[in-house]
Structure formats: structure tokens, C-alpha cells
Tab-separated table of C-alpha atoms in Angstrom:
chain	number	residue	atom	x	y	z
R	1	UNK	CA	-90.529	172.436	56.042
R	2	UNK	CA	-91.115	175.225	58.822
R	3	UNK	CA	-89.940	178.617	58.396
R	4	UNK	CA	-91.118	181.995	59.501
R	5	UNK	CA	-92.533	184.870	57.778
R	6	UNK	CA	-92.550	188.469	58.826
R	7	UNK	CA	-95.972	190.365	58.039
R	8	UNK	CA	-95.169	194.399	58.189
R	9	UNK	CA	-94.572	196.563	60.387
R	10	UNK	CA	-95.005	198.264	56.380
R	11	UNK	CA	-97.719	196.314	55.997
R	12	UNK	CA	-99.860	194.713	53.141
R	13	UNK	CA	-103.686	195.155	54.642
R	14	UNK	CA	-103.094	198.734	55.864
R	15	UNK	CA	-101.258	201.835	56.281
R	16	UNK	CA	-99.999	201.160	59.788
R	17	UNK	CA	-97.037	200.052	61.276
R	18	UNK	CA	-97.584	196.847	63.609
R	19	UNK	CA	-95.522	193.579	62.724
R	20	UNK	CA	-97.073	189.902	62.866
R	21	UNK	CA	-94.340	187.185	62.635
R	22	UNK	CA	-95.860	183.544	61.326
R	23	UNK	CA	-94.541	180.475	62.110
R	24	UNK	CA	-95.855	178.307	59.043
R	25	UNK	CA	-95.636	174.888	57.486
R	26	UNK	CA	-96.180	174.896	54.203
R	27	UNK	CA	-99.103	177.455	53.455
R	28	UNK	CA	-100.517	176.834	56.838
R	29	UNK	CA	-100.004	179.492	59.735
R	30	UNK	CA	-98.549	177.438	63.000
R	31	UNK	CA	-98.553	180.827	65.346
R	32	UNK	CA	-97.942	183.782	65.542
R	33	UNK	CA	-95.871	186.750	67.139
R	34	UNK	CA	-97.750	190.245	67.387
R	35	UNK	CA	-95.827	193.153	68.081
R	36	UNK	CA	-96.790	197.021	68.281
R	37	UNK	CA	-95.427	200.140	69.484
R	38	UNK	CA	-93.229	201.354	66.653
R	39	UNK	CA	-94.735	204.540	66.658
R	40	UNK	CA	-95.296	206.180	70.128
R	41	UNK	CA	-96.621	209.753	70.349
R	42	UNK	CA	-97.145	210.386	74.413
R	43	UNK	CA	-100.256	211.738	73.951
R	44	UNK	CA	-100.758	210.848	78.022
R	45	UNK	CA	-97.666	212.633	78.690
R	46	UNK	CA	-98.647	215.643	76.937
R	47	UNK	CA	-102.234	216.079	78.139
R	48	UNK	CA	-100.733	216.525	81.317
R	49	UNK	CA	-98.966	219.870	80.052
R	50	UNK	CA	-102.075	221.401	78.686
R	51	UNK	CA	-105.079	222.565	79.786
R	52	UNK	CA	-108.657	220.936	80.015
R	53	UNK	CA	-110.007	222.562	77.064
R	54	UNK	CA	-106.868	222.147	74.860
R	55	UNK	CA	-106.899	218.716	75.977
R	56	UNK	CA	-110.183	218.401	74.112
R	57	UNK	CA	-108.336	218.954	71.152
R	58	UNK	CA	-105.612	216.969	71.922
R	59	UNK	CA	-107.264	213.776	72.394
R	60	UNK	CA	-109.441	214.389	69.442
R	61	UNK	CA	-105.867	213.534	67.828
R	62	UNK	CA	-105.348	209.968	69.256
R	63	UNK	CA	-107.322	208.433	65.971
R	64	UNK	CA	-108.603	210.376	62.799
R	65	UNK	CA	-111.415	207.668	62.640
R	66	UNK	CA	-112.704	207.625	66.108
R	67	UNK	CA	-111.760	211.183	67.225
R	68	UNK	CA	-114.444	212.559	68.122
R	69	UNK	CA	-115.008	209.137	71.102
R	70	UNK	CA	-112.086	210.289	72.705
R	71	UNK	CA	-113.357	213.772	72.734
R	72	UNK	CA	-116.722	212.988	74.136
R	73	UNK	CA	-115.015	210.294	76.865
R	74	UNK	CA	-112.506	212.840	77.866
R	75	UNK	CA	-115.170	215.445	78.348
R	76	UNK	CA	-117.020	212.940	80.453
R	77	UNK	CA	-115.009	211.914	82.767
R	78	UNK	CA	-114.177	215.612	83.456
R	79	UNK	CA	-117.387	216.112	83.782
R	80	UNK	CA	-117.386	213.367	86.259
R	81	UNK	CA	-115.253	215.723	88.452
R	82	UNK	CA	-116.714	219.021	88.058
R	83	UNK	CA	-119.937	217.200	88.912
R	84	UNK	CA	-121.475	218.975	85.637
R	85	UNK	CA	-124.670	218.188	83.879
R	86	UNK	CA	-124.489	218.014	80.138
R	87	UNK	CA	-127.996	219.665	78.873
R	88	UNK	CA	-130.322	217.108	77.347
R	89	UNK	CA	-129.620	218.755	73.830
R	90	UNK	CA	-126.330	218.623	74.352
R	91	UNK	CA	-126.606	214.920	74.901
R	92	UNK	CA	-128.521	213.850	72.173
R	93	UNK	CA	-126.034	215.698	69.666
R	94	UNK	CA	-123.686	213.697	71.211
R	95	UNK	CA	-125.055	210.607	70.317
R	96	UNK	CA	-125.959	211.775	66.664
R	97	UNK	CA	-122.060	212.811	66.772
R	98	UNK	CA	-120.752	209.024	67.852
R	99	UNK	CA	-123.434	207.138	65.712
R	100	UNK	CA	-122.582	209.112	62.382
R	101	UNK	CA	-118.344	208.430	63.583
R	102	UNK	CA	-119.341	204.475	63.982
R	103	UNK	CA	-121.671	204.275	60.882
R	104	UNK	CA	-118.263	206.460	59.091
R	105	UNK	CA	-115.864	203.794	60.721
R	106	UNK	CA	-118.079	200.662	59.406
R	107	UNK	CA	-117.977	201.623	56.494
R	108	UNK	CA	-114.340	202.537	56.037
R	109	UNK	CA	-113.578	198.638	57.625
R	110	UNK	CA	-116.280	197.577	55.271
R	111	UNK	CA	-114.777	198.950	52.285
R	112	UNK	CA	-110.771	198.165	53.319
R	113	UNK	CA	-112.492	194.322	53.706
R	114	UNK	CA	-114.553	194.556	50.236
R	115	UNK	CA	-110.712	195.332	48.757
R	116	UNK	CA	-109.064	192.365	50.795
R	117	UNK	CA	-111.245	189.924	49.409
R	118	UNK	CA	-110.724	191.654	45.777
R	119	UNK	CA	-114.760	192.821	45.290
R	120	UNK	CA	-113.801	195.973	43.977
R	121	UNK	CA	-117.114	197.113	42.597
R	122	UNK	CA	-118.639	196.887	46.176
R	123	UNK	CA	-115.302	198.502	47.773
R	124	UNK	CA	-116.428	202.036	45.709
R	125	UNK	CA	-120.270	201.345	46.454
R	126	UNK	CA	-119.233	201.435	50.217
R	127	UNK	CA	-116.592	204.322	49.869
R	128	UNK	CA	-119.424	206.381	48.014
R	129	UNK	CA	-121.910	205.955	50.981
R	130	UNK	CA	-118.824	206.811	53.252
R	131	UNK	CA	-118.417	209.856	51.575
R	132	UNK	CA	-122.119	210.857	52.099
R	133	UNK	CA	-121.928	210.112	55.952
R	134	UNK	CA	-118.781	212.578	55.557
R	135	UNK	CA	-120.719	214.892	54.320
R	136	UNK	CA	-123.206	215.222	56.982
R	137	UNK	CA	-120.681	215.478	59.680
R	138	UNK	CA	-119.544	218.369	57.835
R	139	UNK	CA	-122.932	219.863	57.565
R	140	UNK	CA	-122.825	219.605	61.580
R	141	UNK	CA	-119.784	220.436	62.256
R	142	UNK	CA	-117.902	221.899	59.560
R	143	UNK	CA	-115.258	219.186	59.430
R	144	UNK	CA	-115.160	216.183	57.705
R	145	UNK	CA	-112.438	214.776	60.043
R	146	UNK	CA	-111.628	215.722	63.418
R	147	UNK	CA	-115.189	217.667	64.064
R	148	UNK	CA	-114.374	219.695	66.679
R	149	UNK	CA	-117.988	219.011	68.701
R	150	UNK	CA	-116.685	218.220	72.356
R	151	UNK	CA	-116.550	220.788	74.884
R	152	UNK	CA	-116.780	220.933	78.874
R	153	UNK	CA	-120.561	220.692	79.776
R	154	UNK	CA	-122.033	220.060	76.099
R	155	UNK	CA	-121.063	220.691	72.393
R	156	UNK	CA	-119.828	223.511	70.910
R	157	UNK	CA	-122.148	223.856	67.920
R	158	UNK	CA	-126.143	223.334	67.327
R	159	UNK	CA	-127.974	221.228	64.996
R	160	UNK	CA	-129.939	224.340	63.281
R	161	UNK	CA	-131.827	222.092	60.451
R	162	UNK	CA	-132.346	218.752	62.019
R	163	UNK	CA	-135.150	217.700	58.896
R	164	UNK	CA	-132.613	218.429	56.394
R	165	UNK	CA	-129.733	216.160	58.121
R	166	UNK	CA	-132.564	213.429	58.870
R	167	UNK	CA	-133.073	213.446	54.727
R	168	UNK	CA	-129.126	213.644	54.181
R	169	UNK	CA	-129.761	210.044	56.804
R	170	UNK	CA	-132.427	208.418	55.171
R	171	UNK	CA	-130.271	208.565	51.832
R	172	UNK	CA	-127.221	206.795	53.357
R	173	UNK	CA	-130.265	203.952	54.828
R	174	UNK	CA	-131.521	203.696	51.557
R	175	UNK	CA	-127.992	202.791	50.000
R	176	UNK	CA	-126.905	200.733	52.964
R	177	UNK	CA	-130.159	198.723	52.863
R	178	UNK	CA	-129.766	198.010	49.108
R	179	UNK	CA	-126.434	197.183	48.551
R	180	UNK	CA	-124.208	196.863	51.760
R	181	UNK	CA	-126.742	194.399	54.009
R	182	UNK	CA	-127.932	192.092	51.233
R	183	UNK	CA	-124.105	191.772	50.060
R	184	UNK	CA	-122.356	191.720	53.218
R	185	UNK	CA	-125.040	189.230	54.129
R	186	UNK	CA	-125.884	186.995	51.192
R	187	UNK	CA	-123.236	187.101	48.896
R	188	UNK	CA	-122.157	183.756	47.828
R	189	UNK	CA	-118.815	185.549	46.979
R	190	UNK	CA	-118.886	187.215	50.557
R	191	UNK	CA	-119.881	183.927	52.253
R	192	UNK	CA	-117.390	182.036	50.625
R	193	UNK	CA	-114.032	183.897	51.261
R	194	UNK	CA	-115.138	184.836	55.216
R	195	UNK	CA	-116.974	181.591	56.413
R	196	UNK	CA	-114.791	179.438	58.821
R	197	UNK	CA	-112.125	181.765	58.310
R	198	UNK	CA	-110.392	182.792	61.387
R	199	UNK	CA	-111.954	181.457	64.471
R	200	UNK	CA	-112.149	183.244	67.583
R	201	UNK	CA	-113.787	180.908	70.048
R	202	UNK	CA	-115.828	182.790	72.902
R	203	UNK	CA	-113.354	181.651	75.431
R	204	UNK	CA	-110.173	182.662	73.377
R	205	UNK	CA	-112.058	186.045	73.146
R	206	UNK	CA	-112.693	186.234	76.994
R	207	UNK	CA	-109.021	185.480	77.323
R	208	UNK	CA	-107.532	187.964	75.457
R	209	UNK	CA	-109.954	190.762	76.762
R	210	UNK	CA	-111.176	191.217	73.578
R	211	UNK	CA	-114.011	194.256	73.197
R	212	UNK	CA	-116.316	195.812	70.451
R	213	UNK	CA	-117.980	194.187	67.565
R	214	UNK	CA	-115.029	191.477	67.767
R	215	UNK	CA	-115.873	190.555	70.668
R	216	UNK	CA	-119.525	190.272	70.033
R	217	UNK	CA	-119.189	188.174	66.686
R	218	UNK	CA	-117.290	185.526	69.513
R	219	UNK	CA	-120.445	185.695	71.509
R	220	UNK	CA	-119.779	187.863	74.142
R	221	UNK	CA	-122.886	190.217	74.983
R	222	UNK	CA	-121.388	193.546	75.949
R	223	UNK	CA	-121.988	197.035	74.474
R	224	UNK	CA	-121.298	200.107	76.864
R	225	UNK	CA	-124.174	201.333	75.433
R	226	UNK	CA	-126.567	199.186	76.871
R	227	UNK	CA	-124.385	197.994	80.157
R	228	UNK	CA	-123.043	201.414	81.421
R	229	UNK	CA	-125.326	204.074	79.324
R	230	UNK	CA	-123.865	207.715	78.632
R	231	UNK	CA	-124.983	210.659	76.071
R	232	UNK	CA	-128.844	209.749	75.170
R	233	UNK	CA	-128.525	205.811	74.895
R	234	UNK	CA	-131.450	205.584	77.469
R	235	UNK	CA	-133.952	207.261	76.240
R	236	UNK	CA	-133.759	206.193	73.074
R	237	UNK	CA	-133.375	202.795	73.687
R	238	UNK	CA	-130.573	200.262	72.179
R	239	UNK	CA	-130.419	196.730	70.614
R	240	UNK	CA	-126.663	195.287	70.618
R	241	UNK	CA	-126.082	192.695	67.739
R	242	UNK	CA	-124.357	189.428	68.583
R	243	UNK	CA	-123.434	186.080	67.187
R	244	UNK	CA	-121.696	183.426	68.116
R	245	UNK	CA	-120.056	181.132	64.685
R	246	UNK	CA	-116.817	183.307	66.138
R	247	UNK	CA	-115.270	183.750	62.335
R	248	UNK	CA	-114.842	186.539	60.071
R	249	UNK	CA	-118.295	186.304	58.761
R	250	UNK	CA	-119.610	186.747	61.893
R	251	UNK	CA	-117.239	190.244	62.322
R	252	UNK	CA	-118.568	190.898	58.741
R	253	UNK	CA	-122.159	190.766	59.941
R	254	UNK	CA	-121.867	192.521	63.333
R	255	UNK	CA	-120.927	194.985	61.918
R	256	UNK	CA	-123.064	195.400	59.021
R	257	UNK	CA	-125.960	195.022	61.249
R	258	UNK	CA	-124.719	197.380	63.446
R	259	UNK	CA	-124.944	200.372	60.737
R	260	UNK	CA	-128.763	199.870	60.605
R	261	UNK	CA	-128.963	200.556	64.179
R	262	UNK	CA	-126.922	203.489	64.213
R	263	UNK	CA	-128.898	204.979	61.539
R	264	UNK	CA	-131.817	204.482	63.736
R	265	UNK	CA	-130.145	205.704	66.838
R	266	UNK	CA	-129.377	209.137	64.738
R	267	UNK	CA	-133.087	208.841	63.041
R	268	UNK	CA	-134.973	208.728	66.552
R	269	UNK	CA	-132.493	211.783	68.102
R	270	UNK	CA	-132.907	214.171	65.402
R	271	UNK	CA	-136.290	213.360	65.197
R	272	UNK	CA	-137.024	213.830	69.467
R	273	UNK	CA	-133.952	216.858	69.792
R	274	UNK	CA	-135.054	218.576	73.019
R	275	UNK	CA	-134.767	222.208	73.237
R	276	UNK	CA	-132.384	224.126	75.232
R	277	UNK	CA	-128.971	225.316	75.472
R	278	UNK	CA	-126.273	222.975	73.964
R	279	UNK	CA	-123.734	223.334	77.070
R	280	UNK	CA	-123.735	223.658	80.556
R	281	UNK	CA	-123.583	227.266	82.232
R	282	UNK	CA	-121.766	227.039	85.245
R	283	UNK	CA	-118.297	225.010	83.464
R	284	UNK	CA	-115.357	225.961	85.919
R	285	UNK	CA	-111.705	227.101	84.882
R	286	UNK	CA	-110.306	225.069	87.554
R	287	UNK	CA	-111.173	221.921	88.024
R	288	UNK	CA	-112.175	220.498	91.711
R	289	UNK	CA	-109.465	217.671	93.171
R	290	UNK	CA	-110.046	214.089	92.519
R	291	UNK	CA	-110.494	211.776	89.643
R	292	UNK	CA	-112.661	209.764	87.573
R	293	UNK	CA	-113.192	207.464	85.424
R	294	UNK	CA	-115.262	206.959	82.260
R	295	UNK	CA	-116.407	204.112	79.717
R	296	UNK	CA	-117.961	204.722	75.706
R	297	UNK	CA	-118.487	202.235	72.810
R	298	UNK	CA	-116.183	203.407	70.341
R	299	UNK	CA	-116.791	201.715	66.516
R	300	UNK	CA	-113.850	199.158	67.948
R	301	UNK	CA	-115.131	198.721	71.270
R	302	UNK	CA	-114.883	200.052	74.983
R	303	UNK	CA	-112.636	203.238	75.226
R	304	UNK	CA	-111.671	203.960	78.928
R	305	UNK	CA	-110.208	206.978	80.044
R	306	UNK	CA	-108.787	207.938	83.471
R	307	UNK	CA	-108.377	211.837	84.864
R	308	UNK	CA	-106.761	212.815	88.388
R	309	UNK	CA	-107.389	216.248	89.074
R	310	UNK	CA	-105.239	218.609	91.488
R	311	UNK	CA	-107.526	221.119	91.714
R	312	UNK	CA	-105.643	223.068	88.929
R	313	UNK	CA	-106.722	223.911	85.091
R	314	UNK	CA	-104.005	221.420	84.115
R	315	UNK	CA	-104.788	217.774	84.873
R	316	UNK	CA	-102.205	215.424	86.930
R	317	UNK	CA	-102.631	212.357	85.247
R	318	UNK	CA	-104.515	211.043	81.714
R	319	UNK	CA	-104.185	207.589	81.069
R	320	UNK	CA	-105.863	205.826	77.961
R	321	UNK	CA	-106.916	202.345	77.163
R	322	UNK	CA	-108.097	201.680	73.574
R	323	UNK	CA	-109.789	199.197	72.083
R	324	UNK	CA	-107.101	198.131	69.463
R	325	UNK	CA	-104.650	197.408	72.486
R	326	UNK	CA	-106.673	194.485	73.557
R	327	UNK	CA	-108.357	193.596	70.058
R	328	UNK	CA	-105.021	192.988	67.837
R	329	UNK	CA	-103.366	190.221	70.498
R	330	UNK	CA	-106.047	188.084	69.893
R	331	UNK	CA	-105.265	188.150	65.933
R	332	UNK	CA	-102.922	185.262	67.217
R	333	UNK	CA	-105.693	183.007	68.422
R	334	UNK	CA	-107.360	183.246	64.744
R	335	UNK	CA	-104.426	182.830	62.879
R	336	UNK	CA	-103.714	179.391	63.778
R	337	UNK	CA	-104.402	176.603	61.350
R	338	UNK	CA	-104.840	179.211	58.674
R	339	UNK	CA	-103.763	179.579	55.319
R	340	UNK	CA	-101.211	182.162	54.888
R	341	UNK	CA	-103.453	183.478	52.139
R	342	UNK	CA	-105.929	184.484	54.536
R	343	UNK	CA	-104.161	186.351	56.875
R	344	UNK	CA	-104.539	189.926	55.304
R	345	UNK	CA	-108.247	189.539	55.574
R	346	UNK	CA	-108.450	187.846	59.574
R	347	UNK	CA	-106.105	191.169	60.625
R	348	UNK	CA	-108.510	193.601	58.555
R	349	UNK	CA	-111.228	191.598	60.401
R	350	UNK	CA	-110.247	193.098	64.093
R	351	UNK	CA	-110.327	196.468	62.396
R	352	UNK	CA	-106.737	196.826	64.488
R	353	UNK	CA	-105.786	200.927	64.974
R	354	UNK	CA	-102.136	201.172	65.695
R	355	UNK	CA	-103.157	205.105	65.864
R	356	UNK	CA	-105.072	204.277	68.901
R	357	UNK	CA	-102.945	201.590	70.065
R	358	UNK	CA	-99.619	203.758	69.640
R	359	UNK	CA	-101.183	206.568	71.406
């Protein structure tokens, strides 16, 4: 007999409110209704009451996980304006910055997934190399959340030992290699509970605008990294991972692989750090008339960000696109034809952020 079940907005996968309404017969999911918004915090509104540089801080605000991407986008597009040149050291911080905050962010999904499926032994192995990747940002930064990094024309602190954060690196690549690949990768357990679970075909994915790692385990091959590069993504080069079986296995493994090449993106910029000052000299109060736009690879996917600038210190207009915003829709196109006992872990597969979507 059909009936309908509601699925949050208090919801059983994570602390966040969005609401999924199934349409089921029997155990098995029919459709779905997604809806967001319950919590709205005009962060657009009121970055266009504030200064640049509080701004900074203000967007650093949109998402405790990915803050420091909409710090670093912000400041770029800015940037884009003034017509300013980040320093080279400046840039490769940067990227050390955004690959420790992704590596920190697949890790967190990792573990939140490890709990879903009930492997609670690997859910603390994962937290405990999360909390090590904590603790480096807070050797850089001082912060363990929200580091505070971005500014106008550069960063606003050095990387005065980089050998001792390299070592404080290779321990988290020791730990992932051991226990999170081979796992994540192997596990009959693993394998079992995520294999033909939740299909997103490629053109369901294309449809839905779908970004990020999501996106790439449905066979789509773009990374900002590689197609529009930013920070130090050039020079140090960049392999994207992508697979095309479209299921939560495939999200599972994306993103798994994706941690070893962060770790080597942060390995090969501490390791080649260029010399110099760590922000740009000439950074205006006021910035010039005009606008701009600007694209990063947040851990969820493209982050876009739009400034208009009246030639004040204040800007006219912010606007925000996230990566959650186009990511959790698409949870309807997986859903259907699923058991109802598999919908907790096909949501925690889109890593959704209703922090960044309710911006």
C-alpha cells in the first residue's frame, strides 16, 4: 500500500535541518520531495553592510567545514577588482590552507558515512586522523575552526616551520594509507552496504547541475582546479579522480582517493614554498568600480561568488552559489527504487551542507 514518509527537517543522518518527503511502497522509495531553506541567515544581505575586510570574516561564517573556501574565493574575486597580485608565497599557503580544509572535510564525511553503515571501529580510526589534520591547521593558523588565513592581497600569517608541518603531513599519509584507502576501498563490509546503492546516472547528474566529488563519481570530469586554476594549482600540477559506476561506492572512492592527492598537493607546496612577503603591498581601502566574478573547488564542489563594486569600501552586491544548493536536489534522482533502509546513507553520500545551502 503507498504512503508517504517525512525524513527531517530534525533529521536522522545529520545535524541539519532540510526535509526529504518519500513516496514509498512497501520498503521501496517511489520519489521523493526535497525541501531546504528552514534556516536563512542573509549572509548576502549583510556583506553588503560591512566592509571588505570584515567581509572576510563574515563569509568565513557561511560553513564551519569549508570556511576558509569562502574566505579565499571572496578575497579573489576582490582581488579581481583591485587588479591585485597575490605574492607567490601567499599563494602557495593558500593552497596548503584549502587542501588541509578538503583532506579535514573528507574525513569528517568519511567518518559520518563509517557511522551510517554502523562500522564504528573505523568511524574513530577516521575521527582520530581528523583530529590530527586539526591540529596542523592550528599549528598554522592558530584555529582549529574558522582559521582566520584570508586577507586582501595574501594571507595574514606565515608558515615559519614548513619541515615540521610536512612531518605533522606525512603522519596523517601514513594513517590514511593504512587504514582509510584499503578499507574504504576493499572492504567486503564497505563494498557490500555502498555497491549499487543509489544511482546517479551521468545524465541525471548533468541535469541537476550537480558539482564536486558527486559529480565526478557520475562521470563528469570537472575540477576547478584543473579547468579554471587559482592559488598554486599550476605549478604544482593536479590529477582529478573520476569514475563512472555512478553509486555510493563510487562517492566513497572519489573521495577517498582524493585525500591522497591533497596530501600530495600540501607535500609538494611546503616542500617548494617560495620566499617573499605573504601579502600584497599596495591593497587599497576603497575599492575601484566594477565587479567580478570568481570560481574554487571547495571539498563539495565549485563555490562561485559574485562582487559589484561602487567604488566605495563597502561592496554593492555579494551573491553566493554553493555547492550543496545544486548537490542535495539530485538526492531525488538516487532515491528512487531504493530501500527505505538506505536512504540515511545515499543523503550522507552527497555530503549535503544546509549551512552553505541556507546561507
Amino acid at each position: 500500500m503507498p504512503y508517504k514518509i517525512p525524513l527531517g527537517p530534525i533529521h536522522p543522518a545529520f545535524e541539519e535541518p532540510y526535509k526529504l518527503t518519500l513516496s514509498c511502497t512497501g520498503e521501496v522509495v517511489d520519489d521523493a520531495q526535497v525541501e531546504v531553506g528552514f534556516v536563512m541567515r542573509s549572509i548576502e544581505l549583510l556583506a553588503q553592510r560591512r566592509n571588505y575586510t570584515r567581509d572576510i570574516v563574515l563569509v568565513e561564517h557561511v560553513c564551519g567545514i569549508c570556511s576558509n573556501v569562502h574566505a579565499s574565493t571572496f578575497a579573489m574575486t576582490v582581488e579581481k577588482i583591485a587588479q591585485l597580485e597575490v605574492p607567490a608565497r601567499a599563494r602557495y599557503i593558500r593552497t596548503i590552507i584549502g587542501e588541509l580544509e578538503r583532506l579535514h572535510s573528507h574525513l569528517l564525511w568519511a567518518g559520518i558515512g563509517s557511522e551510517d553503515i554502523g562500522y564504528h571501529s573505523m568511524f574513530m580510526e577516521i575521527y582520530y586522523l581528523r583530529e590530527r589534520v586539526m591540529d596542523i591547521l592550528e599549528a598554522i593558523s592558530g584555529n582549529r575552526v574558522n582559521y582566520g588565513m584570508m586577507t586582501l592581497g595574501g594571507v595574514t600569517r606565515d608558515i615559519a616551520d614548513p619541515k615540521s608541518v610536512l612531518e605533522m603531513v606525512k603522519d596523517v599519509r601514513a594513517g590514511i594509507e593504512k587504514a582509510v584507502i584499503p578499507i574504504f576501498t576493499q572492504d567486503a563490509t564497505i563494498i557490500a552496504r555502498t555497491k549499487g546503492i543509489g544511482i546517479l546516472t551521468k545524465e541525471d547528474a548533468i541535469t541537476f547541475g550537480t558539482v564536486g566529488p558527486l559529480a565526478r563519481a557520475s562521470g563528469i570530469a570537472e575540477d576547478i582546479r584543473e579547468s579554471r586554476p587559482y592559488a598554486a594549482y599550476q605549478e604544482l600540477g593536479f590529477k582529478k579522480v573520476v569514475l563512472d559506476t555512478c553509486d555510493v561506492q563510487a562517492r566513497v572512492v572519489v573521495r577517498a582517493l582524493e585525500m591522497l592527492e591533497s596530501l600530495r598537493l600540501i607535500e609538494e607546496a611546503l616542500k617548494n614554498l617560495p620566499g617573499g612577503p605573504i601579502v600584497a603591498s599596495d591593497v587599497p581601502l576603497m575599492i575601484p568600480a566594477g565587479e567580478a566574478t570568481a570560481r574554487s573547488e571547495a571539498p563539495r564542489g565549485e563555490v562561485f561568488y559574485y562582487v559589484s563594486s561602487d567604488g566605495s569600501d563597502v561592496p554593492a552586491r555579494v551573491k553566493i552559489r554553493t555547492p550543496s544548493f545544486v548537490n542535495i536536489p539530485s538526492v531525488r534522482a538516487m532515491v528512487k527504487g531504493q530501500f527505505l533502509a538506505d536512504m540515511p546513507l545515499i543523503q550522507a553520500s552527497i555530503d549535503p551542507c544546509c549551512s552553505c545551502t541556507d546561507r
